[in-house]
JSON list of C-alpha atoms in Angstrom, two decimals:
[
{"chain": "A", "resi": 117, "resn": "GLU", "atom": "CA", "xyz": [-33.20, 64.90, 70.28]},
{"chain": "A", "resi": 118, "resn": "PRO", "atom": "CA", "xyz": [-29.63, 64.02, 71.17]},
{"chain": "A", "resi": 119, "resn": "ASN", "atom": "CA", "xyz": [-28.89, 62.64, 74.62]},
{"chain": "A", "resi": 120, "resn": "LEU", "atom": "CA", "xyz": [-25.67, 64.56, 75.34]},
{"chain": "A", "resi": 121, "resn": "ALA", "atom": "CA", "xyz": [-22.87, 63.23, 77.54]},
{"chain": "A", "resi": 122, "resn": "PRO", "atom": "CA", "xyz": [-19.12, 63.88, 77.67]},
{"chain": "A", "resi": 123, "resn": "VAL", "atom": "CA", "xyz": [-17.35, 61.54, 75.23]},
{"chain": "A", "resi": 124, "resn": "ASN", "atom": "CA", "xyz": [-13.67, 61.19, 74.34]},
{"chain": "A", "resi": 125, "resn": "LEU", "atom": "CA", "xyz": [-13.69, 62.00, 70.62]},
{"chain": "A", "resi": 126, "resn": "ASN", "atom": "CA", "xyz": [-10.47, 60.04, 70.01]},
{"chain": "A", "resi": 127, "resn": "ASP", "atom": "CA", "xyz": [-11.98, 56.90, 71.55]},
{"chain": "A", "resi": 128, "resn": "LEU", "atom": "CA", "xyz": [-15.15, 57.30, 69.48]},
{"chain": "A", "resi": 129, "resn": "VAL", "atom": "CA", "xyz": [-13.18, 57.75, 66.26]},
{"chain": "A", "resi": 130, "resn": "PHE", "atom": "CA", "xyz": [-11.01, 54.73, 67.11]},
{"chain": "A", "resi": 131, "resn": "SER", "atom": "CA", "xyz": [-14.01, 52.45, 67.66]},
{"chain": "A", "resi": 132, "resn": "CYS", "atom": "CA", "xyz": [-15.71, 53.57, 64.41]},
{"chain": "A", "resi": 133, "resn": "LYS", "atom": "CA", "xyz": [-12.47, 53.02, 62.48]},
{"chain": "A", "resi": 134, "resn": "ARG", "atom": "CA", "xyz": [-12.19, 49.50, 63.95]},
{"chain": "A", "resi": 135, "resn": "PHE", "atom": "CA", "xyz": [-15.82, 48.78, 63.01]},
{"chain": "A", "resi": 136, "resn": "MET", "atom": "CA", "xyz": [-15.18, 49.78, 59.36]},
{"chain": "A", "resi": 137, "resn": "GLU", "atom": "CA", "xyz": [-11.82, 48.02, 58.91]},
{"chain": "A", "resi": 138, "resn": "GLY", "atom": "CA", "xyz": [-13.40, 44.87, 57.44]},
{"chain": "A", "resi": 139, "resn": "MET", "atom": "CA", "xyz": [-15.23, 46.72, 54.69]},
{"chain": "A", "resi": 140, "resn": "CYS", "atom": "CA", "xyz": [-12.10, 48.71, 53.88]},
{"chain": "A", "resi": 141, "resn": "THR", "atom": "CA", "xyz": [-9.84, 45.64, 53.86]},
{"chain": "A", "resi": 142, "resn": "ASP", "atom": "CA", "xyz": [-12.24, 43.90, 51.45]},
{"chain": "A", "resi": 143, "resn": "ARG", "atom": "CA", "xyz": [-11.77, 46.84, 49.04]},
{"chain": "A", "resi": 144, "resn": "ASN", "atom": "CA", "xyz": [-8.00, 47.18, 49.59]},
{"chain": "A", "resi": 145, "resn": "ILE", "atom": "CA", "xyz": [-8.52, 50.56, 51.22]},
{"chain": "A", "resi": 146, "resn": "ALA", "atom": "CA", "xyz": [-6.08, 51.59, 53.94]},
{"chain": "A", "resi": 147, "resn": "ILE", "atom": "CA", "xyz": [-7.88, 53.26, 56.84]},
{"chain": "A", "resi": 148, "resn": "THR", "atom": "CA", "xyz": [-5.68, 55.13, 59.29]},
{"chain": "A", "resi": 149, "resn": "LEU", "atom": "CA", "xyz": [-6.09, 57.36, 62.32]},
{"chain": "A", "resi": 150, "resn": "ASP", "atom": "CA", "xyz": [-4.41, 60.70, 62.89]},
{"chain": "A", "resi": 151, "resn": "ILE", "atom": "CA", "xyz": [-5.46, 61.80, 66.37]},
{"chain": "A", "resi": 152, "resn": "ASP", "atom": "CA", "xyz": [-4.74, 64.90, 68.40]},
{"chain": "A", "resi": 153, "resn": "GLU", "atom": "CA", "xyz": [-3.75, 63.62, 71.84]},
{"chain": "A", "resi": 154, "resn": "GLU", "atom": "CA", "xyz": [-4.58, 67.03, 73.38]},
{"chain": "A", "resi": 155, "resn": "LEU", "atom": "CA", "xyz": [-8.25, 66.75, 72.44]},
{"chain": "A", "resi": 156, "resn": "GLY", "atom": "CA", "xyz": [-10.60, 66.65, 75.42]},
{"chain": "A", "resi": 157, "resn": "ASP", "atom": "CA", "xyz": [-14.12, 65.34, 75.82]},
{"chain": "A", "resi": 158, "resn": "VAL", "atom": "CA", "xyz": [-17.00, 66.60, 73.69]},
{"chain": "A", "resi": 159, "resn": "ASN", "atom": "CA", "xyz": [-20.68, 66.60, 74.63]},
{"chain": "A", "resi": 160, "resn": "LEU", "atom": "CA", "xyz": [-22.49, 64.41, 72.14]},
{"chain": "A", "resi": 161, "resn": "ASP", "atom": "CA", "xyz": [-24.94, 61.55, 71.74]},
{"chain": "A", "resi": 162, "resn": "ILE", "atom": "CA", "xyz": [-22.58, 58.60, 71.29]},
{"chain": "A", "resi": 163, "resn": "ALA", "atom": "CA", "xyz": [-25.13, 56.32, 69.58]},
{"chain": "A", "resi": 164, "resn": "LEU", "atom": "CA", "xyz": [-26.06, 58.97, 67.01]},
{"chain": "A", "resi": 165, "resn": "PHE", "atom": "CA", "xyz": [-22.45, 59.99, 66.39]},
{"chain": "A", "resi": 166, "resn": "GLU", "atom": "CA", "xyz": [-21.33, 56.41, 65.88]},
{"chain": "A", "resi": 167, "resn": "GLN", "atom": "CA", "xyz": [-23.96, 56.14, 63.14]},
{"chain": "A", "resi": 168, "resn": "VAL", "atom": "CA", "xyz": [-22.78, 59.44, 61.63]},
{"chain": "A", "resi": 169, "resn": "LEU", "atom": "CA", "xyz": [-19.10, 58.47, 61.54]},
{"chain": "A", "resi": 170, "resn": "VAL", "atom": "CA", "xyz": [-19.76, 54.96, 60.24]},
{"chain": "A", "resi": 171, "resn": "ASN", "atom": "CA", "xyz": [-21.96, 56.42, 57.49]},
{"chain": "A", "resi": 172, "resn": "ILE", "atom": "CA", "xyz": [-19.29, 58.99, 56.52]},
{"chain": "A", "resi": 173, "resn": "ILE", "atom": "CA", "xyz": [-16.55, 56.34, 56.41]},
{"chain": "A", "resi": 174, "resn": "LYS", "atom": "CA", "xyz": [-18.83, 54.02, 54.39]},
{"chain": "A", "resi": 175, "resn": "ASN", "atom": "CA", "xyz": [-19.51, 56.82, 51.89]},
{"chain": "A", "resi": 176, "resn": "ALA", "atom": "CA", "xyz": [-15.77, 57.50, 51.61]},
{"chain": "A", "resi": 177, "resn": "ALA", "atom": "CA", "xyz": [-15.04, 53.82, 50.96]},
{"chain": "A", "resi": 178, "resn": "GLU", "atom": "CA", "xyz": [-17.80, 53.65, 48.33]},
{"chain": "A", "resi": 179, "resn": "SER", "atom": "CA", "xyz": [-16.40, 56.73, 46.57]},
{"chain": "A", "resi": 180, "resn": "ILE", "atom": "CA", "xyz": [-12.99, 55.05, 46.38]},
{"chain": "A", "resi": 181, "resn": "GLU", "atom": "CA", "xyz": [-14.43, 51.68, 45.26]},
{"chain": "A", "resi": 182, "resn": "ALA", "atom": "CA", "xyz": [-11.03, 49.93, 45.60]},
{"chain": "A", "resi": 183, "resn": "ASP", "atom": "CA", "xyz": [-7.35, 50.59, 46.22]},
{"chain": "A", "resi": 184, "resn": "GLY", "atom": "CA", "xyz": [-7.33, 53.85, 48.12]},
{"chain": "A", "resi": 185, "resn": "GLU", "atom": "CA", "xyz": [-6.91, 55.51, 51.47]},
{"chain": "A", "resi": 186, "resn": "ILE", "atom": "CA", "xyz": [-9.11, 56.96, 54.19]},
{"chain": "A", "resi": 187, "resn": "ILE", "atom": "CA", "xyz": [-7.71, 59.02, 57.04]},
{"chain": "A", "resi": 188, "resn": "VAL", "atom": "CA", "xyz": [-9.83, 59.71, 60.10]},
{"chain": "A", "resi": 189, "resn": "ARG", "atom": "CA", "xyz": [-8.38, 62.71, 61.92]},
{"chain": "A", "resi": 190, "resn": "THR", "atom": "CA", "xyz": [-9.16, 64.59, 65.11]},
{"chain": "A", "resi": 191, "resn": "LEU", "atom": "CA", "xyz": [-7.97, 68.14, 65.70]},
{"chain": "A", "resi": 192, "resn": "ALA", "atom": "CA", "xyz": [-8.29, 70.70, 68.47]},
{"chain": "A", "resi": 193, "resn": "PRO", "atom": "CA", "xyz": [-10.57, 72.49, 68.91]},
{"chain": "A", "resi": 194, "resn": "ALA", "atom": "CA", "xyz": [-13.02, 69.55, 68.77]},
{"chain": "A", "resi": 195, "resn": "THR", "atom": "CA", "xyz": [-12.94, 68.68, 65.07]},
{"chain": "A", "resi": 196, "resn": "VAL", "atom": "CA", "xyz": [-13.21, 65.40, 63.17]},
{"chain": "A", "resi": 197, "resn": "GLU", "atom": "CA", "xyz": [-12.22, 64.96, 59.53]},
{"chain": "A", "resi": 198, "resn": "VAL", "atom": "CA", "xyz": [-12.72, 61.96, 57.28]},
{"chain": "A", "resi": 199, "resn": "ILE", "atom": "CA", "xyz": [-10.40, 62.34, 54.30]},
{"chain": "A", "resi": 200, "resn": "ASP", "atom": "CA", "xyz": [-10.44, 60.10, 51.23]},
{"chain": "A", "resi": 201, "resn": "ASN", "atom": "CA", "xyz": [-8.77, 59.90, 47.82]},
{"chain": "A", "resi": 202, "resn": "GLY", "atom": "CA", "xyz": [-11.89, 58.72, 46.02]},
{"chain": "A", "resi": 203, "resn": "GLN", "atom": "CA", "xyz": [-13.51, 60.09, 42.88]},
{"chain": "A", "resi": 204, "resn": "GLY", "atom": "CA", "xyz": [-14.13, 63.50, 44.38]},
{"chain": "A", "resi": 205, "resn": "ILE", "atom": "CA", "xyz": [-17.20, 65.70, 44.33]},
{"chain": "A", "resi": 206, "resn": "SER", "atom": "CA", "xyz": [-17.97, 68.20, 41.58]},
{"chain": "A", "resi": 207, "resn": "LYS", "atom": "CA", "xyz": [-19.14, 71.70, 42.51]},
{"chain": "A", "resi": 208, "resn": "GLU", "atom": "CA", "xyz": [-22.57, 70.88, 41.00]},
{"chain": "A", "resi": 209, "resn": "THR", "atom": "CA", "xyz": [-22.92, 67.75, 43.13]},
{"chain": "A", "resi": 210, "resn": "GLU", "atom": "CA", "xyz": [-21.57, 69.53, 46.23]},
{"chain": "A", "resi": 211, "resn": "ALA", "atom": "CA", "xyz": [-24.48, 71.99, 46.09]},
{"chain": "A", "resi": 212, "resn": "LYS", "atom": "CA", "xyz": [-27.03, 69.12, 46.15]},
{"chain": "A", "resi": 213, "resn": "LEU", "atom": "CA", "xyz": [-25.40, 66.74, 48.63]},
{"chain": "A", "resi": 214, "resn": "PHE", "atom": "CA", "xyz": [-27.59, 67.47, 51.63]},
{"chain": "A", "resi": 215, "resn": "SER", "atom": "CA", "xyz": [-30.86, 67.63, 49.64]},
{"chain": "A", "resi": 216, "resn": "PRO", "atom": "CA", "xyz": [-33.51, 65.00, 50.40]},
{"chain": "A", "resi": 217, "resn": "PHE", "atom": "CA", "xyz": [-33.46, 61.99, 48.06]},
{"chain": "A", "resi": 218, "resn": "PHE", "atom": "CA", "xyz": [-30.38, 63.18, 46.13]},
{"chain": "A", "resi": 219, "resn": "SER", "atom": "CA", "xyz": [-27.82, 60.43, 45.58]},
{"chain": "A", "resi": 220, "resn": "THR", "atom": "CA", "xyz": [-24.89, 59.81, 43.26]},
{"chain": "A", "resi": 221, "resn": "LYS", "atom": "CA", "xyz": [-25.15, 56.06, 43.89]},
{"chain": "A", "resi": 222, "resn": "PRO", "atom": "CA", "xyz": [-27.09, 53.90, 41.39]},
{"chain": "A", "resi": 223, "resn": "ASN", "atom": "CA", "xyz": [-29.30, 52.42, 44.13]},
{"chain": "A", "resi": 224, "resn": "GLY", "atom": "CA", "xyz": [-28.92, 55.27, 46.62]},
{"chain": "A", "resi": 225, "resn": "GLN", "atom": "CA", "xyz": [-31.95, 56.63, 48.41]},
{"chain": "A", "resi": 226, "resn": "GLY", "atom": "CA", "xyz": [-30.44, 59.98, 49.37]},
{"chain": "A", "resi": 227, "resn": "ILE", "atom": "CA", "xyz": [-31.21, 59.70, 53.07]},
{"chain": "A", "resi": 228, "resn": "GLY", "atom": "CA", "xyz": [-27.75, 59.02, 54.55]},
{"chain": "A", "resi": 229, "resn": "LEU", "atom": "CA", "xyz": [-26.48, 62.59, 54.28]},
{"chain": "A", "resi": 230, "resn": "ILE", "atom": "CA", "xyz": [-29.86, 63.94, 55.40]},
{"chain": "A", "resi": 231, "resn": "PHE", "atom": "CA", "xyz": [-29.57, 61.85, 58.57]},
{"chain": "A", "resi": 232, "resn": "ILE", "atom": "CA", "xyz": [-26.00, 63.09, 59.08]},
{"chain": "A", "resi": 233, "resn": "ARG", "atom": "CA", "xyz": [-27.06, 66.71, 58.54]},
{"chain": "A", "resi": 234, "resn": "GLU", "atom": "CA", "xyz": [-29.90, 66.40, 61.07]},
{"chain": "A", "resi": 235, "resn": "VAL", "atom": "CA", "xyz": [-27.69, 64.86, 63.75]},
{"chain": "A", "resi": 236, "resn": "LEU", "atom": "CA", "xyz": [-24.95, 67.45, 63.24]},
{"chain": "A", "resi": 237, "resn": "MET", "atom": "CA", "xyz": [-27.40, 70.36, 63.28]},
{"chain": "A", "resi": 238, "resn": "ARG", "atom": "CA", "xyz": [-29.05, 69.09, 66.49]},
{"chain": "A", "resi": 239, "resn": "HIS", "atom": "CA", "xyz": [-25.59, 68.99, 68.08]},
{"chain": "A", "resi": 240, "resn": "GLY", "atom": "CA", "xyz": [-24.84, 72.56, 66.95]},
{"chain": "A", "resi": 241, "resn": "CYS", "atom": "CA", "xyz": [-21.92, 71.41, 64.79]},
{"chain": "A", "resi": 242, "resn": "THR", "atom": "CA", "xyz": [-20.64, 73.13, 61.69]},
{"chain": "A", "resi": 243, "resn": "PHE", "atom": "CA", "xyz": [-19.69, 70.80, 58.85]},
{"chain": "A", "resi": 244, "resn": "SER", "atom": "CA", "xyz": [-18.55, 70.70, 55.26]},
{"chain": "A", "resi": 245, "resn": "LEU", "atom": "CA", "xyz": [-18.06, 68.07, 52.57]},
{"chain": "A", "resi": 246, "resn": "ARG", "atom": "CA", "xyz": [-16.00, 68.99, 49.54]},
{"chain": "A", "resi": 247, "resn": "THR", "atom": "CA", "xyz": [-13.13, 67.98, 47.31]},
{"chain": "A", "resi": 248, "resn": "TYR", "atom": "CA", "xyz": [-10.14, 70.30, 47.55]},
{"chain": "A", "resi": 249, "resn": "ALA", "atom": "CA", "xyz": [-7.53, 71.31, 44.97]},
{"chain": "A", "resi": 250, "resn": "ASP", "atom": "CA", "xyz": [-5.22, 68.54, 46.25]},
{"chain": "A", "resi": 251, "resn": "GLY", "atom": "CA", "xyz": [-7.81, 66.00, 45.00]},
{"chain": "A", "resi": 252, "resn": "LEU", "atom": "CA", "xyz": [-8.73, 64.83, 48.49]},
{"chain": "A", "resi": 253, "resn": "THR", "atom": "CA", "xyz": [-12.31, 64.89, 49.73]},
{"chain": "A", "resi": 254, "resn": "ARG", "atom": "CA", "xyz": [-12.81, 65.99, 53.33]},
{"chain": "A", "resi": 255, "resn": "PHE", "atom": "CA", "xyz": [-15.88, 65.68, 55.51]},
{"chain": "A", "resi": 256, "resn": "ARG", "atom": "CA", "xyz": [-15.11, 68.09, 58.37]},
{"chain": "A", "resi": 257, "resn": "ILE", "atom": "CA", "xyz": [-17.19, 68.35, 61.56]},
{"chain": "A", "resi": 258, "resn": "THR", "atom": "CA", "xyz": [-16.51, 71.02, 64.18]},
{"chain": "A", "resi": 259, "resn": "PHE", "atom": "CA", "xyz": [-18.23, 70.92, 67.54]},
{"chain": "A", "resi": 260, "resn": "PRO", "atom": "CA", "xyz": [-19.50, 74.07, 69.28]}
]
């Protein structure tokens, strides 16, 4: 179960972005922040959410492979988006993404998104992962 405490979402997003900069730089992927300065604290388990955000950013970088862009954005009310210009997700794949042991990666085990789903559900978040008509893939998390 999550151990909830008030956390500044912008600070959390900033630290996860910093943690992932090396991997992104190695792949020539620009990773940028777009933060909403008006955003207040959110009750969450910081250790679990760091794992969630790092995993989402890692997945975005892997979908790009090389030479792309990731934007990590915060919005009010309490929302985080990780946006990438990677390969995108087909409608068929989108329907299976949060199924146990489903992976689009050659050596993937299909547990990363299951972990993310469990953490988000235990926090009462709503979330979506899809590629939009503009070609960008967005993982959006909204807090209750």
